[in-house]
Amino acid sequence: MPEGKGKRLVYVPEDLIGDVLEVSRGRGETVAKFVEEAVRLAVKASNVGLTPEKAAEALEVLQAQKVLGGAFVPQEALDYMMENAYKTGHDGLLAKWFEGGVLHGRYLKERFNDPVEALRCFLEATRWDLNEVDAVRDGEAVRLRCVSTALSVESTELLCKFLEGVVKGLGCAVQNAECLKGMVILTFKL
């Protein structure tokens, strides 16, 4: 048999087969075609350094960004706009970032089973300037930490205000907020 033309039998859990049948029927394709495409995409994700789970998380985040009206902007252009707006309309700019955070938090709460994990994924996928993003739980308390060597004082303050809005949108209250150049640490209870 020529290479690449063979077929192999792969065992799949029964509960997953039900989901596969439902999705493939909805797409109007055979189960075999759906599974083959899913495996090819998993290999493609792996080739760029993502597990299928991480690839799915990234797609969910991108979809959330689209739904919430997010836009990808070159970092240099965004920094320029924020620097100028920060100088001329500091309070209004902070209010807009907070409002945007509230909307994001509310959406994450409604859309995801674990909105804190979704927020962590969201920040990792959309904020290329963040070197570290941690969301550590201790019972009902959550300690969210974002670190960046690239953030200015102004950008850090705006990120902090956005995250305070997200926490409010999640239906929680910030217990403690630390905002230092390049680092934001928020503590809140779920």
PDB file of C-alpha atoms in Angstrom, residues 28-173:
ATOM      1  CA  GLY A  28     -23.358  17.886   6.470  1.00  0.00           C
ATOM      2  CA  GLU A  29     -20.244  15.726   6.316  1.00  0.00           C
ATOM      3  CA  THR A  30     -19.259  12.202   7.221  1.00  0.00           C
ATOM      4  CA  VAL A  31     -17.842  11.328  10.617  1.00  0.00           C
ATOM      5  CA  ALA A  32     -14.651  10.124   8.907  1.00  0.00           C
ATOM      6  CA  LYS A  33     -14.160  13.471   7.146  1.00  0.00           C
ATOM      7  CA  PHE A  34     -14.811  15.415  10.355  1.00  0.00           C
ATOM      8  CA  VAL A  35     -12.386  13.290  12.392  1.00  0.00           C
ATOM      9  CA  GLU A  36      -9.706  13.451   9.675  1.00  0.00           C
ATOM     10  CA  GLU A  37     -10.000  17.262   9.550  1.00  0.00           C
ATOM     11  CA  ALA A  38      -9.876  17.521  13.352  1.00  0.00           C
ATOM     12  CA  VAL A  39      -6.721  15.392  13.493  1.00  0.00           C
ATOM     13  CA  ARG A  40      -5.063  17.448  10.721  1.00  0.00           C
ATOM     14  CA  LEU A  41      -5.863  20.654  12.613  1.00  0.00           C
ATOM     15  CA  ALA A  42      -4.501  19.182  15.856  1.00  0.00           C
ATOM     16  CA  VAL A  43      -1.238  18.357  14.052  1.00  0.00           C
ATOM     17  CA  LYS A  44      -1.154  21.877  12.590  1.00  0.00           C
ATOM     18  CA  ALA A  45      -1.640  23.398  16.056  1.00  0.00           C
ATOM     19  CA  SER A  46       1.123  21.176  17.418  1.00  0.00           C
ATOM     20  CA  ASN A  47       3.451  22.332  14.642  1.00  0.00           C
ATOM     21  CA  VAL A  48       3.132  25.932  15.872  1.00  0.00           C
ATOM     22  CA  GLY A  49       3.707  24.897  19.467  1.00  0.00           C
ATOM     23  CA  LEU A  50       0.109  24.676  20.693  1.00  0.00           C
ATOM     24  CA  THR A  51      -1.735  21.750  22.166  1.00  0.00           C
ATOM     25  CA  PRO A  52      -5.220  21.256  20.726  1.00  0.00           C
ATOM     26  CA  GLU A  53      -6.570  22.531  24.069  1.00  0.00           C
ATOM     27  CA  LYS A  54      -4.487  25.742  23.859  1.00  0.00           C
ATOM     28  CA  ALA A  55      -5.511  26.218  20.217  1.00  0.00           C
ATOM     29  CA  ALA A  56      -9.185  25.892  21.202  1.00  0.00           C
ATOM     30  CA  GLU A  57      -8.672  28.383  24.062  1.00  0.00           C
ATOM     31  CA  ALA A  58      -7.038  30.857  21.675  1.00  0.00           C
ATOM     32  CA  LEU A  59      -9.933  30.537  19.237  1.00  0.00           C
ATOM     33  CA  GLU A  60     -12.454  31.105  22.028  1.00  0.00           C
ATOM     34  CA  VAL A  61     -10.559  34.218  23.101  1.00  0.00           C
ATOM     35  CA  LEU A  62     -10.426  35.543  19.540  1.00  0.00           C
ATOM     36  CA  GLN A  63     -14.153  34.939  19.169  1.00  0.00           C
ATOM     37  CA  ALA A  64     -14.807  36.752  22.451  1.00  0.00           C
ATOM     38  CA  GLN A  65     -12.672  39.671  21.234  1.00  0.00           C
ATOM     39  CA  LYS A  66     -14.688  39.802  18.027  1.00  0.00           C
ATOM     40  CA  VAL A  67     -18.010  39.710  19.902  1.00  0.00           C
ATOM     41  CA  LEU A  68     -16.861  42.444  22.292  1.00  0.00           C
ATOM     42  CA  GLY A  69     -15.668  44.719  19.483  1.00  0.00           C
ATOM     43  CA  GLY A  70     -11.949  44.271  20.122  1.00  0.00           C
ATOM     44  CA  ALA A  71      -9.432  45.260  17.482  1.00  0.00           C
ATOM     45  CA  PHE A  72      -5.847  44.266  16.919  1.00  0.00           C
ATOM     46  CA  VAL A  73      -3.712  47.368  16.744  1.00  0.00           C
ATOM     47  CA  PRO A  74       0.064  47.587  16.341  1.00  0.00           C
ATOM     48  CA  GLN A  75       1.499  48.083  19.834  1.00  0.00           C
ATOM     49  CA  GLU A  76       3.460  51.172  18.811  1.00  0.00           C
ATOM     50  CA  ALA A  77       0.324  52.861  17.441  1.00  0.00           C
ATOM     51  CA  LEU A  78      -1.678  51.936  20.535  1.00  0.00           C
ATOM     52  CA  ASP A  79       1.055  53.265  22.832  1.00  0.00           C
ATOM     53  CA  TYR A  80       1.123  56.553  20.895  1.00  0.00           C
ATOM     54  CA  MET A  81      -2.654  56.984  21.094  1.00  0.00           C
ATOM     55  CA  MET A  82      -2.792  56.070  24.780  1.00  0.00           C
ATOM     56  CA  GLU A  83       0.088  58.393  25.669  1.00  0.00           C
ATOM     57  CA  ASN A  84      -1.614  61.349  24.006  1.00  0.00           C
ATOM     58  CA  ALA A  85      -5.071  60.543  25.361  1.00  0.00           C
ATOM     59  CA  TYR A  86      -3.594  59.967  28.823  1.00  0.00           C
ATOM     60  CA  LYS A  87      -2.117  63.481  28.832  1.00  0.00           C
ATOM     61  CA  THR A  88      -5.247  65.253  27.626  1.00  0.00           C
ATOM     62  CA  GLY A  89      -8.071  63.180  29.079  1.00  0.00           C
ATOM     63  CA  HIS A  90      -6.678  61.090  31.931  1.00  0.00           C
ATOM     64  CA  ASP A  91      -9.915  60.582  33.891  1.00  0.00           C
ATOM     65  CA  GLY A  92     -12.026  59.939  30.791  1.00  0.00           C
ATOM     66  CA  LEU A  93      -9.521  57.410  29.449  1.00  0.00           C
ATOM     67  CA  LEU A  94      -9.433  55.541  32.767  1.00  0.00           C
ATOM     68  CA  ALA A  95     -13.246  55.497  32.792  1.00  0.00           C
ATOM     69  CA  LYS A  96     -13.342  54.009  29.264  1.00  0.00           C
ATOM     70  CA  TRP A  97     -10.874  51.271  30.212  1.00  0.00           C
ATOM     71  CA  PHE A  98     -12.939  50.486  33.315  1.00  0.00           C
ATOM     72  CA  GLU A  99     -16.181  50.372  31.277  1.00  0.00           C
ATOM     73  CA  GLY A 100     -14.528  48.077  28.742  1.00  0.00           C
ATOM     74  CA  GLY A 101     -13.403  45.834  31.572  1.00  0.00           C
ATOM     75  CA  VAL A 102     -16.929  45.635  33.015  1.00  0.00           C
ATOM     76  CA  LEU A 103     -18.256  44.532  29.615  1.00  0.00           C
ATOM     77  CA  HIS A 104     -15.514  41.916  29.252  1.00  0.00           C
ATOM     78  CA  GLY A 105     -16.076  40.602  32.771  1.00  0.00           C
ATOM     79  CA  ARG A 106     -19.810  40.315  32.265  1.00  0.00           C
ATOM     80  CA  TYR A 107     -19.294  38.463  28.966  1.00  0.00           C
ATOM     81  CA  LEU A 108     -16.711  36.096  30.469  1.00  0.00           C
ATOM     82  CA  LYS A 109     -19.089  35.344  33.354  1.00  0.00           C
ATOM     83  CA  GLU A 110     -21.958  34.525  30.991  1.00  0.00           C
ATOM     84  CA  ARG A 111     -19.958  32.684  28.337  1.00  0.00           C
ATOM     85  CA  PHE A 112     -17.439  30.535  30.224  1.00  0.00           C
ATOM     86  CA  ASN A 113     -17.786  27.955  33.016  1.00  0.00           C
ATOM     87  CA  ASP A 114     -14.566  29.256  34.573  1.00  0.00           C
ATOM     88  CA  PRO A 115     -14.437  33.000  33.853  1.00  0.00           C
ATOM     89  CA  VAL A 116     -11.202  33.483  35.818  1.00  0.00           C
ATOM     90  CA  GLU A 117      -9.389  30.911  33.680  1.00  0.00           C
ATOM     91  CA  ALA A 118     -10.962  32.457  30.576  1.00  0.00           C
ATOM     92  CA  LEU A 119      -9.650  35.867  31.702  1.00  0.00           C
ATOM     93  CA  ARG A 120      -6.162  34.438  32.164  1.00  0.00           C
ATOM     94  CA  CYS A 121      -6.286  32.907  28.670  1.00  0.00           C
ATOM     95  CA  PHE A 122      -7.705  36.150  27.270  1.00  0.00           C
ATOM     96  CA  LEU A 123      -4.847  38.203  28.739  1.00  0.00           C
ATOM     97  CA  GLU A 124      -2.209  35.732  27.557  1.00  0.00           C
ATOM     98  CA  ALA A 125      -3.602  35.625  24.021  1.00  0.00           C
ATOM     99  CA  THR A 126      -4.426  39.288  23.483  1.00  0.00           C
ATOM    100  CA  ARG A 127      -1.832  41.185  25.511  1.00  0.00           C
ATOM    101  CA  TRP A 128       1.437  40.406  23.747  1.00  0.00           C
ATOM    102  CA  ASP A 129       3.189  42.852  26.050  1.00  0.00           C
ATOM    103  CA  LEU A 130       2.534  40.686  29.133  1.00  0.00           C
ATOM    104  CA  ASN A 131       5.379  38.370  30.099  1.00  0.00           C
ATOM    105  CA  GLU A 132       3.447  36.612  32.865  1.00  0.00           C
ATOM    106  CA  VAL A 133      -0.211  36.182  33.739  1.00  0.00           C
ATOM    107  CA  ASP A 134      -1.217  34.200  36.827  1.00  0.00           C
ATOM    108  CA  ALA A 135      -4.606  33.638  38.418  1.00  0.00           C
ATOM    109  CA  VAL A 136      -4.039  31.807  41.703  1.00  0.00           C
ATOM    110  CA  ARG A 137      -7.021  30.658  43.740  1.00  0.00           C
ATOM    111  CA  ASP A 138      -7.065  30.244  47.494  1.00  0.00           C
ATOM    112  CA  GLY A 139     -10.574  29.107  48.350  1.00  0.00           C
ATOM    113  CA  GLU A 140     -12.870  31.857  47.107  1.00  0.00           C
ATOM    114  CA  ALA A 141     -10.049  34.397  46.845  1.00  0.00           C
ATOM    115  CA  VAL A 142      -8.302  34.998  43.539  1.00  0.00           C
ATOM    116  CA  ARG A 143      -4.959  36.719  43.127  1.00  0.00           C
ATOM    117  CA  LEU A 144      -4.521  37.942  39.558  1.00  0.00           C
ATOM    118  CA  ARG A 145      -0.995  39.010  38.637  1.00  0.00           C
ATOM    119  CA  CYS A 146       0.146  40.512  35.331  1.00  0.00           C
ATOM    120  CA  VAL A 147       3.809  41.330  34.741  1.00  0.00           C
ATOM    121  CA  SER A 148       5.435  43.057  31.796  1.00  0.00           C
ATOM    122  CA  THR A 149       8.847  44.523  31.170  1.00  0.00           C
ATOM    123  CA  ALA A 150       7.362  46.583  28.330  1.00  0.00           C
ATOM    124  CA  LEU A 151       4.505  48.412  30.063  1.00  0.00           C
ATOM    125  CA  SER A 152       4.881  52.085  30.852  1.00  0.00           C
ATOM    126  CA  VAL A 153       3.471  53.565  34.048  1.00  0.00           C
ATOM    127  CA  GLU A 154       0.494  54.874  32.060  1.00  0.00           C
ATOM    128  CA  SER A 155      -0.210  51.550  30.324  1.00  0.00           C
ATOM    129  CA  THR A 156       0.059  49.724  33.639  1.00  0.00           C
ATOM    130  CA  GLU A 157      -2.504  52.069  35.198  1.00  0.00           C
ATOM    131  CA  LEU A 158      -4.865  51.559  32.252  1.00  0.00           C
ATOM    132  CA  LEU A 159      -4.481  47.765  32.474  1.00  0.00           C
ATOM    133  CA  CYS A 160      -5.187  47.928  36.207  1.00  0.00           C
ATOM    134  CA  LYS A 161      -8.343  49.971  35.613  1.00  0.00           C
ATOM    135  CA  PHE A 162      -9.465  47.513  32.909  1.00  0.00           C
ATOM    136  CA  LEU A 163      -8.932  44.564  35.270  1.00  0.00           C
ATOM    137  CA  GLU A 164     -10.833  46.339  38.059  1.00  0.00           C
ATOM    138  CA  GLY A 165     -13.707  46.656  35.573  1.00  0.00           C
ATOM    139  CA  VAL A 166     -13.468  42.970  34.665  1.00  0.00           C
ATOM    140  CA  VAL A 167     -13.701  42.045  38.351  1.00  0.00           C
ATOM    141  CA  LYS A 168     -16.813  44.213  38.711  1.00  0.00           C
ATOM    142  CA  GLY A 169     -18.290  42.618  35.575  1.00  0.00           C
ATOM    143  CA  LEU A 170     -17.703  39.201  37.129  1.00  0.00           C
ATOM    144  CA  GLY A 171     -19.896  40.347  40.011  1.00  0.00           C
ATOM    145  CA  CYS A 172     -17.028  40.650  42.470  1.00  0.00           C
ATOM    146  CA  ALA A 173     -15.305  43.483  44.297  1.00  0.00           C
TER     147      ALA A 173
END
